[in-house]
Tab-separated table of C-alpha atoms and ligand atoms in Angstrom:
chain	number	residue	atom	x	y	z
E	1	VAL	CA	24.843	8.872	10.925
E	2	GLY	CA	21.832	6.778	11.511
E	3	VAL	CA	19.299	6.072	8.690
E	4	ILE	CA	15.393	5.456	8.842
E	5	ARG	CA	14.954	3.551	5.832
E	6	LEU	CA	11.185	3.305	4.720
E	7	ARG	CA	10.507	-0.071	2.844
E	8	GLN	CA	8.426	0.047	-0.273
E	9	ARG	CA	6.241	-2.751	1.265
E	10	GLY	CA	7.124	-2.838	4.935
E	11	PRO	CA	8.228	-1.079	8.122
E	12	TYR	CA	10.280	1.735	8.875
E	13	VAL	CA	13.807	0.148	9.776
E	14	VAL	CA	16.207	2.121	11.986
E	15	GLU	CA	19.828	1.536	10.777
E	16	THR	CA	22.342	2.707	13.121
E	17	ALA	CA	25.594	1.534	14.754
E	18	GLU	CA	24.227	2.884	17.952
E	19	ASP	CA	21.823	1.310	20.034
E	20	VAL	CA	18.191	2.855	19.952
E	21	LYS	CA	15.306	2.899	22.336
E	22	VAL	CA	11.720	2.914	21.350
E	23	VAL	CA	9.585	4.845	23.860
E	24	ASP	CA	6.064	6.020	24.082
E	25	TRP	CA	4.753	9.624	24.680
E	26	ASN	CA	5.320	8.941	28.428
E	27	GLY	CA	9.035	7.964	28.105
E	28	ASN	CA	8.449	4.569	28.754
E	29	GLU	CA	10.497	1.931	26.743
E	30	TYR	CA	9.353	-0.849	24.744
E	31	GLU	CA	10.754	-4.162	24.419
E	32	VAL	CA	12.766	-4.626	21.157
E	33	ALA	CA	13.207	-8.180	20.288
E	34	ARG	CA	15.184	-7.860	17.257
E	35	ARG	CA	17.744	-5.592	15.902
E	36	PRO	CA	17.753	-3.608	13.651
E	37	VAL	CA	14.375	-1.924	14.857
E	38	ALA	CA	11.508	-2.276	12.556
E	39	LEU	CA	8.848	-0.082	13.339
E	40	CYS	CA	5.316	-1.103	11.832
E	41	ARG	CA	3.659	1.459	9.356
E	42	CYS	CA	0.846	-0.746	7.992
E	43	GLU	CA	-1.028	-0.416	11.475
E	44	GLU	CA	-1.758	-4.308	11.251
E	45	SER	CA	1.187	-5.697	13.542
E	46	ALA	CA	-0.090	-7.400	16.831
E	47	LYS	CA	3.416	-6.151	18.304
E	48	LYS	CA	3.059	-2.271	17.622
E	49	PRO	CA	5.114	-0.344	17.548
E	50	SER	CA	7.327	-3.184	16.153
E	51	CYS	CA	6.813	-4.751	12.855
E	52	ASN	CA	5.831	-8.285	13.060
E	53	ALA	CA	5.778	-8.999	9.182
E	54	THR	CA	1.754	-8.922	8.832
E	55	HIS	CA	2.525	-6.152	6.110
E	56	VAL	CA	3.250	-9.272	3.988
E	57	LYS	CA	-0.336	-10.523	4.396
E	58	VAL	CA	-2.181	-7.184	4.152
E	59	GLY	CA	-0.125	-6.084	1.141
E	60	VAL	CA	1.191	-2.716	2.052
E	61	GLN	CA	2.279	-0.419	-0.919
E	62	ALA	CA	3.975	2.930	0.153
E	63	SER	CA	2.903	5.903	-1.739
E	64	GLU	CA	5.445	8.375	-0.633
E	65	VAL	CA	8.734	8.659	-2.330
E	66	ALA	CA	11.595	11.397	-1.258
E	67	VAL	CA	12.463	14.004	-3.331
E	68	PRO	CA	16.463	13.975	-3.511
E	69	VAL	CA	17.497	16.932	-1.617
E	70	GLY	CA	19.577	18.459	-4.685
E	71	ASP	CA	16.316	18.478	-6.508
E	72	MET	CA	14.195	20.315	-3.807
E	73	PRO	CA	12.876	23.678	-4.993
E	74	VAL	CA	14.350	26.677	-3.345
E	75	ALA	CA	11.978	28.733	-1.243
H	1	FES	S1	4.760	-2.914	8.559
H	1	FES	FE1	5.202	-4.793	9.207
H	1	FES	S2	3.721	-5.491	10.259
H	1	FES	FE2	3.167	-3.268	9.915
């Protein structure tokens, strides 16, 4: 199973044994320079959608934390 890991102060990192493609809404593929794939979520990367570590300069701090699955309320 692949994992998309949200870094607290950085990108979404795609962790999988399988190769992944990053495509836009038209299906066109982005060049991915590094593996694992790290996708920018600070909106400051000059290489979007890839992270280029600009988040370190801008001081990203994620506000969202996942609720453990077993702790989710039953609807
Ligand atoms: S999350 Fe790394 S540059 Fe945006």
